[in-house]
Tab-separated table of N, CA and C in Angstrom:
chain	number	residue	atom	x	y	z
A	1	MET	N	-23.414	19.028	-12.023
A	1	MET	CA	-23.061	18.845	-10.638
A	1	MET	C	-22.074	17.691	-10.466
A	2	ALA	N	-22.311	16.591	-11.164
A	2	ALA	CA	-21.412	15.441	-11.046
A	2	ALA	C	-20.018	15.778	-11.544
A	3	ALA	N	-19.915	16.590	-12.594
A	3	ALA	CA	-18.603	16.970	-13.116
A	3	ALA	C	-17.831	17.757	-12.068
A	4	HIS	N	-18.526	18.610	-11.326
A	4	HIS	CA	-17.864	19.382	-10.285
A	4	HIS	C	-17.306	18.462	-9.198
A	5	ALA	N	-18.067	17.454	-8.805
A	5	ALA	CA	-17.605	16.506	-7.786
A	5	ALA	C	-16.384	15.744	-8.276
A	6	ALA	N	-16.398	15.364	-9.554
A	6	ALA	CA	-15.267	14.618	-10.102
A	6	ALA	C	-14.020	15.486	-10.135
A	7	GLU	N	-14.190	16.779	-10.399
A	7	GLU	CA	-13.040	17.676	-10.452
A	7	GLU	C	-12.378	17.819	-9.087
A	8	SER	N	-13.126	17.684	-8.006
A	8	SER	CA	-12.554	17.846	-6.683
A	8	SER	C	-11.895	16.566	-6.167
A	9	ASP	N	-12.120	15.442	-6.840
A	9	ASP	CA	-11.482	14.197	-6.426
A	9	ASP	C	-9.977	14.302	-6.658
A	10	PRO	N	-9.191	13.842	-5.689
A	10	PRO	CA	-7.748	13.899	-5.876
A	10	PRO	C	-7.300	12.961	-7.001
A	11	VAL	N	-6.272	13.363	-7.699
A	11	VAL	CA	-5.704	12.534	-8.759
A	11	VAL	C	-4.819	11.480	-8.098
A	12	ILE	N	-5.061	10.242	-8.446
A	12	ILE	CA	-4.271	9.144	-7.882
A	12	ILE	C	-3.023	8.979	-8.746
A	13	PRO	N	-1.848	9.115	-8.145
A	13	PRO	CA	-0.627	8.991	-8.948
A	13	PRO	C	-0.453	7.568	-9.475
A	14	PRO	N	0.169	7.428	-10.625
A	14	PRO	CA	0.393	6.079	-11.168
A	14	PRO	C	1.427	5.313	-10.346
A	15	MET	N	1.374	4.021	-10.470
A	15	MET	CA	2.381	3.191	-9.814
A	15	MET	C	3.718	3.432	-10.507
A	16	PRO	N	4.800	3.424	-9.729
A	16	PRO	CA	6.122	3.670	-10.303
A	16	PRO	C	6.673	2.423	-10.997
A	17	GLU	N	7.865	2.557	-11.531
A	17	GLU	CA	8.564	1.368	-12.022
A	17	GLU	C	8.761	0.441	-10.826
A	18	ARG	N	8.873	-0.834	-11.093
A	18	ARG	CA	8.951	-1.816	-10.003
A	18	ARG	C	10.416	-2.033	-9.590
A	19	THR	N	11.010	-0.951	-9.058
A	19	THR	CA	12.359	-1.021	-8.498
A	19	THR	C	12.325	-0.359	-7.125
A	20	PRO	N	13.233	-0.758	-6.236
A	20	PRO	CA	13.255	-0.114	-4.919
A	20	PRO	C	13.443	1.401	-5.005
A	21	GLN	N	14.305	1.852	-5.914
A	21	GLN	CA	14.573	3.285	-6.032
A	21	GLN	C	13.328	4.043	-6.479
A	22	ALA	N	12.634	3.530	-7.492
A	22	ALA	CA	11.445	4.201	-8.007
A	22	ALA	C	10.317	4.173	-6.981
A	23	LEU	N	10.182	3.056	-6.289
A	23	LEU	CA	9.142	2.950	-5.272
A	23	LEU	C	9.423	3.918	-4.132
A	24	ARG	N	10.671	4.012	-3.709
A	24	ARG	CA	11.022	4.948	-2.635
A	24	ARG	C	10.741	6.387	-3.062
A	25	ALA	N	11.085	6.738	-4.286
A	25	ALA	CA	10.826	8.096	-4.774
A	25	ALA	C	9.326	8.393	-4.797
A	26	ALA	N	8.529	7.423	-5.224
A	26	ALA	CA	7.075	7.612	-5.263
A	26	ALA	C	6.513	7.775	-3.850
A	27	ILE	N	7.010	6.972	-2.929
A	27	ILE	CA	6.574	7.092	-1.535
A	27	ILE	C	6.948	8.472	-0.995
A	28	ALA	N	8.173	8.896	-1.247
A	28	ALA	CA	8.624	10.201	-0.754
A	28	ALA	C	7.751	11.327	-1.296
A	29	GLU	N	7.329	11.217	-2.537
A	29	GLU	CA	6.540	12.281	-3.157
A	29	GLU	C	5.062	12.221	-2.797
A	30	HIS	N	4.480	11.028	-2.802
A	30	HIS	CA	3.024	10.910	-2.703
A	30	HIS	C	2.505	10.330	-1.386
A	31	ALA	N	3.370	9.679	-0.619
A	31	ALA	CA	2.938	9.078	0.658
A	31	ALA	C	4.077	9.180	1.677
A	32	PRO	N	4.544	10.402	1.933
A	32	PRO	CA	5.738	10.557	2.776
A	32	PRO	C	5.596	10.010	4.200
A	33	VAL	N	4.383	9.828	4.663
A	33	VAL	CA	4.200	9.262	5.999
A	33	VAL	C	4.761	7.841	6.071
A	34	LEU	N	4.834	7.145	4.936
A	34	LEU	CA	5.362	5.781	4.905
A	34	LEU	C	6.892	5.735	4.863
A	35	LEU	N	7.522	6.841	4.487
A	35	LEU	CA	8.959	6.826	4.215
A	35	LEU	C	9.830	6.381	5.393
A	36	PRO	N	9.609	6.856	6.611
A	36	PRO	CA	10.477	6.379	7.698
A	36	PRO	C	10.422	4.857	7.891
A	37	ASP	N	9.238	4.276	7.810
A	37	ASP	CA	9.124	2.817	7.957
A	37	ASP	C	9.761	2.094	6.777
A	38	PHE	N	9.564	2.615	5.568
A	38	PHE	CA	10.185	2.032	4.382
A	38	PHE	C	11.707	2.014	4.562
A	39	ASP	N	12.277	3.159	4.923
A	39	ASP	CA	13.736	3.255	5.073
A	39	ASP	C	14.257	2.359	6.186
A	40	ARG	N	13.550	2.311	7.331
A	40	ARG	CA	13.978	1.433	8.425
A	40	ARG	C	13.944	-0.034	8.000
A	41	HIS	N	12.875	-0.408	7.309
A	41	HIS	CA	12.745	-1.794	6.863
A	41	HIS	C	13.853	-2.131	5.858
A	42	TRP	N	14.117	-1.227	4.910
A	42	TRP	CA	15.181	-1.448	3.922
A	42	TRP	C	16.527	-1.623	4.625
A	43	LYS	N	16.817	-0.757	5.572
A	43	LYS	CA	18.093	-0.814	6.273
A	43	LYS	C	18.234	-2.137	7.026
A	44	ARG	N	17.183	-2.511	7.755
A	44	ARG	CA	17.233	-3.732	8.565
A	44	ARG	C	17.282	-4.999	7.710
A	45	ALA	N	16.463	-5.051	6.661
A	45	ALA	CA	16.320	-6.290	5.889
A	45	ALA	C	17.335	-6.430	4.759
A	46	ILE	N	17.777	-5.307	4.203
A	46	ILE	CA	18.628	-5.379	3.012
A	46	ILE	C	20.005	-4.760	3.261
A	47	ALA	N	20.032	-3.481	3.579
A	47	ALA	CA	21.299	-2.746	3.660
A	47	ALA	C	22.231	-3.300	4.729
A	48	ASP	N	21.723	-3.522	5.924
A	48	ASP	CA	22.579	-3.988	7.013
A	48	ASP	C	23.034	-5.422	6.845
A	49	THR	N	22.297	-6.205	6.075
A	49	THR	CA	22.635	-7.624	5.914
A	49	THR	C	23.453	-7.899	4.656
A	50	PHE	N	23.468	-6.943	3.728
A	50	PHE	CA	24.116	-7.126	2.421
A	50	PHE	C	23.557	-8.354	1.711
A	51	ASN	N	22.302	-8.649	1.974
A	51	ASN	CA	21.636	-9.806	1.399
A	51	ASN	C	20.493	-9.321	0.514
A	52	LEU	N	20.561	-9.625	-0.773
A	52	LEU	CA	19.512	-9.205	-1.696
A	52	LEU	C	18.360	-10.198	-1.772
A	53	GLY	N	18.478	-11.320	-1.096
A	53	GLY	CA	17.426	-12.332	-1.108
A	53	GLY	C	16.052	-11.816	-0.701
A	54	PRO	N	15.969	-10.965	0.327
A	54	PRO	CA	14.655	-10.477	0.759
A	54	PRO	C	14.045	-9.381	-0.122
A	55	VAL	N	14.750	-8.925	-1.158
A	55	VAL	CA	14.236	-7.814	-1.965
A	55	VAL	C	12.858	-8.113	-2.574
A	56	PRO	N	12.605	-9.284	-3.164
A	56	PRO	CA	11.259	-9.519	-3.718
A	56	PRO	C	10.148	-9.419	-2.674
A	57	ALA	N	10.361	-9.976	-1.495
A	57	ALA	CA	9.340	-9.886	-0.450
A	57	ALA	C	9.186	-8.445	0.031
A	58	PHE	N	10.292	-7.743	0.166
A	58	PHE	CA	10.269	-6.332	0.550
A	58	PHE	C	9.463	-5.529	-0.460
A	59	MET	N	9.736	-5.738	-1.736
A	59	MET	CA	9.031	-5.003	-2.785
A	59	MET	C	7.543	-5.347	-2.790
A	60	ALA	N	7.209	-6.594	-2.597
A	60	ALA	CA	5.794	-6.982	-2.584
A	60	ALA	C	5.057	-6.276	-1.452
A	61	LEU	N	5.645	-6.265	-0.276
A	61	LEU	CA	5.015	-5.605	0.867
A	61	LEU	C	4.821	-4.114	0.606
A	62	TRP	N	5.883	-3.437	0.205
A	62	TRP	CA	5.819	-1.983	0.062
A	62	TRP	C	5.081	-1.561	-1.200
A	63	TRP	N	5.051	-2.412	-2.219
A	63	TRP	CA	4.249	-2.128	-3.412
A	63	TRP	C	2.779	-1.992	-3.010
A	64	GLY	N	2.324	-2.943	-2.208
A	64	GLY	CA	0.941	-2.917	-1.748
A	64	GLY	C	0.658	-1.762	-0.806
A	65	GLU	N	1.597	-1.488	0.103
A	65	GLU	CA	1.399	-0.375	1.029
A	65	GLU	C	1.300	0.951	0.276
A	66	TYR	N	2.177	1.141	-0.700
A	66	TYR	CA	2.122	2.383	-1.482
A	66	TYR	C	0.857	2.443	-2.336
A	67	ALA	N	0.490	1.324	-2.938
A	67	ALA	CA	-0.705	1.296	-3.791
A	67	ALA	C	-1.939	1.744	-3.016
A	68	LEU	N	-2.028	1.364	-1.767
A	68	LEU	CA	-3.146	1.818	-0.937
A	68	LEU	C	-2.965	3.279	-0.521
A	69	ALA	N	-1.788	3.626	-0.037
A	69	ALA	CA	-1.555	4.971	0.498
A	69	ALA	C	-1.721	6.060	-0.560
A	70	ARG	N	-1.457	5.757	-1.819
A	70	ARG	CA	-1.563	6.773	-2.868
A	70	ARG	C	-3.018	7.109	-3.189
A	71	ASP	N	-3.946	6.269	-2.725
A	71	ASP	CA	-5.377	6.472	-2.945
A	71	ASP	C	-6.050	6.611	-1.575
A	72	PRO	N	-6.165	7.840	-1.066
A	72	PRO	CA	-6.676	8.023	0.295
A	72	PRO	C	-8.048	7.403	0.543
A	73	LYS	N	-8.938	7.443	-0.449
A	73	LYS	CA	-10.266	6.849	-0.253
A	73	LYS	C	-10.176	5.333	-0.098
A	74	LEU	N	-9.392	4.684	-0.950
A	74	LEU	CA	-9.243	3.237	-0.863
A	74	LEU	C	-8.533	2.846	0.426
A	75	ASP	N	-7.501	3.587	0.792
A	75	ASP	CA	-6.765	3.329	2.025
A	75	ASP	C	-7.700	3.427	3.232
A	76	ALA	N	-8.505	4.471	3.276
A	76	ALA	CA	-9.449	4.647	4.381
A	76	ALA	C	-10.475	3.514	4.410
A	77	HIS	N	-10.922	3.089	3.232
A	77	HIS	CA	-11.899	2.001	3.157
A	77	HIS	C	-11.316	0.702	3.718
A	78	VAL	N	-10.092	0.364	3.326
A	78	VAL	CA	-9.464	-0.866	3.814
A	78	VAL	C	-9.253	-0.794	5.321
A	79	HIS	N	-8.775	0.337	5.803
A	79	HIS	CA	-8.571	0.467	7.254
A	79	HIS	C	-9.897	0.401	8.005
A	80	ASP	N	-10.951	0.974	7.431
A	80	ASP	CA	-12.273	0.894	8.048
A	80	ASP	C	-12.740	-0.560	8.130
A	81	LEU	N	-12.544	-1.309	7.057
A	81	LEU	CA	-12.922	-2.727	7.073
A	81	LEU	C	-12.178	-3.476	8.174
A	82	GLU	N	-10.882	-3.209	8.298
A	82	GLU	CA	-10.073	-3.907	9.296
A	82	GLU	C	-10.467	-3.504	10.727
A	83	ILE	N	-10.767	-2.242	10.930
A	83	ILE	CA	-11.207	-1.793	12.256
A	83	ILE	C	-12.557	-2.410	12.598
A	84	ARG	N	-13.469	-2.375	11.643
A	84	ARG	CA	-14.786	-2.974	11.885
A	84	ARG	C	-14.662	-4.462	12.195
A	85	ALA	N	-13.756	-5.146	11.506
A	85	ALA	CA	-13.549	-6.575	11.776
A	85	ALA	C	-13.017	-6.790	13.190
A	86	SER	N	-12.099	-5.924	13.615
A	86	SER	CA	-11.529	-6.082	14.961
A	86	SER	C	-12.556	-5.814	16.055
A	87	GLU	N	-13.572	-5.025	15.731
A	87	GLU	CA	-14.602	-4.690	16.710
A	87	GLU	C	-15.840	-5.578	16.614
A	88	ALA	N	-15.904	-6.403	15.577
A	88	ALA	CA	-17.090	-7.247	15.371
A	88	ALA	C	-17.197	-8.296	16.470
A	89	THR	N	-18.410	-8.536	16.885
A	89	THR	CA	-18.649	-9.579	17.896
A	89	THR	C	-19.086	-10.884	17.254
A	90	ASP	N	-19.420	-10.829	15.971
A	90	ASP	CA	-19.836	-12.011	15.224
A	90	ASP	C	-18.661	-12.477	14.359
A	91	GLY	N	-18.245	-13.711	14.542
A	91	GLY	CA	-17.099	-14.242	13.800
A	91	GLY	C	-17.289	-14.219	12.297
A	92	ALA	N	-18.485	-14.544	11.839
A	92	ALA	CA	-18.746	-14.559	10.395
A	92	ALA	C	-18.641	-13.153	9.813
A	93	GLU	N	-19.148	-12.170	10.548
A	93	GLU	CA	-19.055	-10.784	10.085
A	93	GLU	C	-17.596	-10.338	10.020
A	94	ALA	N	-16.836	-10.643	11.058
A	94	ALA	CA	-15.420	-10.276	11.087
A	94	ALA	C	-14.675	-10.927	9.926
A	95	ARG	N	-14.937	-12.187	9.683
A	95	ARG	CA	-14.291	-12.912	8.593
A	95	ARG	C	-14.634	-12.281	7.246
A	96	ALA	N	-15.898	-11.925	7.033
A	96	ALA	CA	-16.318	-11.313	5.769
A	96	ALA	C	-15.635	-9.963	5.561
A	97	LEU	N	-15.521	-9.174	6.618
A	97	LEU	CA	-14.864	-7.874	6.514
A	97	LEU	C	-13.380	-8.040	6.183
A	98	LEU	N	-12.733	-8.986	6.843
A	98	LEU	CA	-11.309	-9.230	6.572
A	98	LEU	C	-11.088	-9.800	5.182
A	99	GLU	N	-12.001	-10.637	4.712
A	99	GLU	CA	-11.884	-11.165	3.355
A	99	GLU	C	-11.993	-10.047	2.325
A	100	GLU	N	-12.905	-9.101	2.560
A	100	GLU	CA	-13.031	-7.976	1.633
A	100	GLU	C	-11.752	-7.138	1.630
A	101	ALA	N	-11.209	-6.858	2.809
A	101	ALA	CA	-9.953	-6.098	2.893
A	101	ALA	C	-8.820	-6.860	2.209
A	102	SER	N	-8.770	-8.155	2.418
A	102	SER	CA	-7.732	-8.989	1.811
A	102	SER	C	-7.824	-8.989	0.283
A	103	LYS	N	-9.033	-9.057	-0.244
A	103	LYS	CA	-9.213	-9.029	-1.700
A	103	LYS	C	-8.696	-7.719	-2.280
A	104	ILE	N	-8.953	-6.630	-1.597
A	104	ILE	CA	-8.456	-5.329	-2.069
A	104	ILE	C	-6.938	-5.313	-2.019
A	105	ARG	N	-6.363	-5.782	-0.918
A	105	ARG	CA	-4.896	-5.810	-0.801
A	105	ARG	C	-4.271	-6.686	-1.888
A	106	HIS	N	-4.874	-7.825	-2.185
A	106	HIS	CA	-4.358	-8.682	-3.249
A	106	HIS	C	-4.502	-8.023	-4.618
A	107	ARG	N	-5.608	-7.328	-4.839
A	107	ARG	CA	-5.825	-6.656	-6.124
A	107	ARG	C	-4.765	-5.574	-6.362
A	108	VAL	N	-4.452	-4.777	-5.337
A	108	VAL	CA	-3.465	-3.708	-5.543
A	108	VAL	C	-2.056	-4.264	-5.712
A	109	GLN	N	-1.802	-5.457	-5.163
A	109	GLN	CA	-0.503	-6.086	-5.360
A	109	GLN	C	-0.230	-6.373	-6.844
A	110	LYS	N	-1.295	-6.575	-7.598
A	110	LYS	CA	-1.170	-6.941	-9.013
A	110	LYS	C	-1.075	-5.737	-9.941
A	111	LEU	N	-1.162	-4.523	-9.381
A	111	LEU	CA	-1.051	-3.340	-10.233
A	111	LEU	C	0.320	-3.309	-10.910
A	112	GLU	N	0.334	-2.822	-12.113
A	112	GLU	CA	1.561	-2.718	-12.886
A	112	GLU	C	2.053	-1.269	-12.889
A	113	PRO	N	3.334	-1.059	-13.182
A	113	PRO	CA	3.806	0.306	-13.308
A	113	PRO	C	2.943	1.108	-14.299
A	114	GLY	N	2.639	2.326	-13.918
A	114	GLY	CA	1.826	3.192	-14.766
A	114	GLY	C	0.348	3.110	-14.496
A	115	GLU	N	-0.111	2.084	-13.799
A	115	GLU	CA	-1.538	1.951	-13.493
A	115	GLU	C	-1.909	2.818	-12.317
């Protein structure tokens, strides 16, 4: 029975090479809902300014966004934590929920290509 459940789990695509082109291609293929925002952000921050200085920060942001979006269960879990924190009436509970979401976001930032 457990093998059957594992077979129905979606395959999480590996992280792409750490370049804007590879990340954009991965987003287009595996998380297309992110593509319009990715392209708008690239145009505003990089293309329109002809400034490559913001590329590392851009890549860090979108690396994490893609890392979550490619794993629907993890993405849903992080969003659930953030929603629960926004609705919490106890400050300590809200802080704990946000800390858990933050730890996950930091962990996915450290993923390497192919992971």
